[in-house]
Amino acid sequence: MAEAPTAEKPQEKTQKPIVPFLRIPADGGKPYLQGSRCKDCGATYLGGRMACSKCFSTEPMEDIKLSDKGELHVFSIVHQSAPGVPTPYVAAIVDLPEGVSVRCNIAGVEPDPQNLKFGMPVQMTTETIRTDREGNDVVAFSFRPA
Ligand SMILES: [Zn+2]
């Protein structure tokens, strides 16, 4: 069976999530946040975990897909940040229905307290924030008003 030499194959541009718990399905499916659920007590965490901090179980956790919809739990408008980071922006904690809190930015809204309300519904969105040295898209997530 003849196989095409892989060296001649054009390099596929890939999408690299900025954090390991942001999952981008290779089949073009919708990106999602990955969580772990304790098989013993049901506690749910953002990303991977070696042990449950609620029941101290060290059984391997169940990998779950977290909801892309949540509620704005708390926010603050950031006016000063590291050089190169455009301000102002909205830093927030979003509560997901699985009982997980996610630190994130709120996009799609002017950074004005009038536009934001504690408990308002928000939805996850992703965007390419830059391209790395290999030409891959670096993808970040944020939430926006739903
Ligand atoms: Zn547990």
Coordinates of C-alpha atoms and ligand atoms in Angstrom, one line a residue:
M1 CA 0.0 0.0 0.0
A2 CA 1.5 3.3 -1.1
E3 CA 1.4 6.1 1.3
A4 CA 2.0 9.8 0.5
P5 CA 5.1 11.0 2.2
T6 CA 3.9 13.1 5.1
A7 CA 6.6 15.7 4.6
E8 CA 4.9 16.8 1.4
K9 CA 1.6 17.3 3.1
P10 CA 0.8 20.9 3.7
Q11 CA 0.9 21.8 7.3
E12 CA -2.6 22.0 8.7
K13 CA -3.3 25.2 10.5
T14 CA -4.7 24.2 13.9
Q15 CA -6.6 26.0 16.6
K16 CA -4.9 26.1 19.9
P17 CA -6.9 26.8 23.0
I18 CA -5.3 29.3 25.4
V19 CA -6.2 27.2 28.4
P20 CA -6.3 23.4 28.6
F21 CA -9.9 23.2 29.7
L22 CA -11.1 25.0 26.5
R23 CA -11.8 22.2 24.1
I24 CA -12.0 22.7 20.4
P25 CA -13.4 19.6 18.6
A26 CA -11.3 18.6 15.6
D27 CA -14.4 17.9 13.6
G28 CA -15.4 21.6 13.6
G29 CA -17.9 21.1 16.4
K30 CA -18.7 23.9 18.9
P31 CA -15.9 24.7 21.4
Y32 CA -16.8 24.0 25.0
L33 CA -15.3 24.1 28.5
Q34 CA -14.3 20.8 29.9
G35 CA -15.0 19.8 33.5
S36 CA -14.5 16.9 35.8
R37 CA -17.2 15.3 37.9
C38 CA -16.4 13.3 41.0
K39 CA -17.8 9.8 40.6
D40 CA -18.2 9.4 44.3
C41 CA -20.0 12.7 45.4
G42 CA -20.9 14.4 42.1
A43 CA -18.8 17.6 42.8
T44 CA -17.9 19.2 39.5
Y45 CA -14.8 21.2 38.7
L46 CA -13.5 23.3 35.8
G47 CA -10.8 21.4 33.9
G48 CA -9.0 18.3 35.1
R49 CA -8.5 17.3 38.7
M50 CA -6.5 14.6 40.4
A51 CA -8.7 14.5 43.6
C52 CA -12.0 15.8 44.8
S53 CA -11.6 18.6 47.4
K54 CA -15.1 17.9 48.7
C55 CA -15.0 14.2 49.5
F56 CA -11.2 13.6 49.0
S57 CA -11.8 10.8 46.6
T58 CA -8.9 10.1 44.3
E59 CA -10.9 7.9 41.9
P60 CA -10.4 9.1 38.3
M61 CA -13.0 11.7 37.5
E62 CA -15.6 11.7 34.8
D63 CA -14.8 14.1 31.9
I64 CA -17.8 16.2 31.2
K65 CA -18.8 18.9 28.7
L66 CA -19.8 22.0 30.6
S67 CA -22.8 24.2 29.6
D68 CA -22.0 27.2 27.4
K69 CA -24.7 29.2 29.1
G70 CA -24.4 30.6 32.6
E71 CA -25.1 33.6 34.9
L72 CA -23.0 36.6 35.6
H73 CA -22.1 36.1 39.2
V74 CA -19.8 39.1 39.8
F75 CA -17.9 41.5 37.5
S76 CA -15.6 44.4 37.7
I77 CA -14.5 46.9 35.1
V78 CA -10.7 46.9 34.7
H79 CA -9.2 50.2 33.8
Q80 CA -5.5 49.4 34.2
S81 CA -3.8 46.2 33.0
A82 CA -0.5 44.9 31.7
P83 CA 1.1 46.8 28.8
G84 CA -0.6 45.7 25.5
V85 CA -3.8 44.7 27.1
P86 CA -6.6 47.0 25.9
T87 CA -8.6 48.6 28.7
P88 CA -11.2 49.0 29.9
Y89 CA -12.6 45.5 29.9
V90 CA -15.0 43.5 32.0
A91 CA -13.5 40.8 34.2
A92 CA -16.1 38.5 35.7
I93 CA -17.0 35.2 37.3
V94 CA -19.7 33.3 35.6
D95 CA -21.6 30.5 37.3
L96 CA -22.5 27.5 35.2
P97 CA -25.5 25.3 35.9
E98 CA -23.1 22.4 36.8
G99 CA -22.1 24.4 39.9
V100 CA -18.8 25.5 38.4
S101 CA -17.5 29.1 38.5
V102 CA -15.5 30.4 35.6
R103 CA -13.2 33.4 35.6
C104 CA -13.5 35.1 32.3
N105 CA -14.0 38.4 30.4
I106 CA -17.3 39.6 29.3
A107 CA -17.3 40.5 25.6
G108 CA -19.9 42.0 23.3
V109 CA -20.9 44.8 25.6
E110 CA -19.5 48.3 26.4
P111 CA -17.6 48.1 29.6
D112 CA -20.1 50.2 31.6
P113 CA -21.8 49.1 34.8
Q114 CA -25.2 50.1 33.2
N115 CA -24.9 47.3 30.7
L116 CA -24.2 44.6 33.2
K117 CA -26.3 43.0 35.9
F118 CA -25.6 40.4 38.5
G119 CA -27.4 37.2 37.6
M120 CA -27.8 38.2 33.9
P121 CA -27.7 35.3 31.4
V122 CA -24.5 35.0 29.5
Q123 CA -23.3 32.6 26.8
M124 CA -19.8 31.4 26.0
T125 CA -18.1 32.5 22.8
T126 CA -14.6 32.0 21.4
E127 CA -12.3 34.1 19.3
T128 CA -8.9 33.9 17.7
I129 CA -6.8 36.4 19.7
R130 CA -3.5 35.9 17.9
T131 CA -1.4 33.6 15.7
D132 CA 1.5 31.8 17.2
R133 CA 4.9 31.3 15.6
E134 CA 3.9 28.2 13.8
G135 CA 0.9 30.0 12.3
N136 CA -1.7 28.3 14.5
D137 CA -4.7 30.3 15.7
V138 CA -4.6 30.9 19.5
V139 CA -8.2 30.7 20.7
A140 CA -9.6 32.3 23.8
F141 CA -13.0 32.2 25.3
S142 CA -15.2 34.8 26.9
F143 CA -18.8 35.2 27.8
R144 CA -21.3 37.7 26.3
P145 CA -24.8 38.7 27.2
A146 CA -27.1 35.9 26.0
Ligands
ZN1 ZN -16.1 13.9 45.5

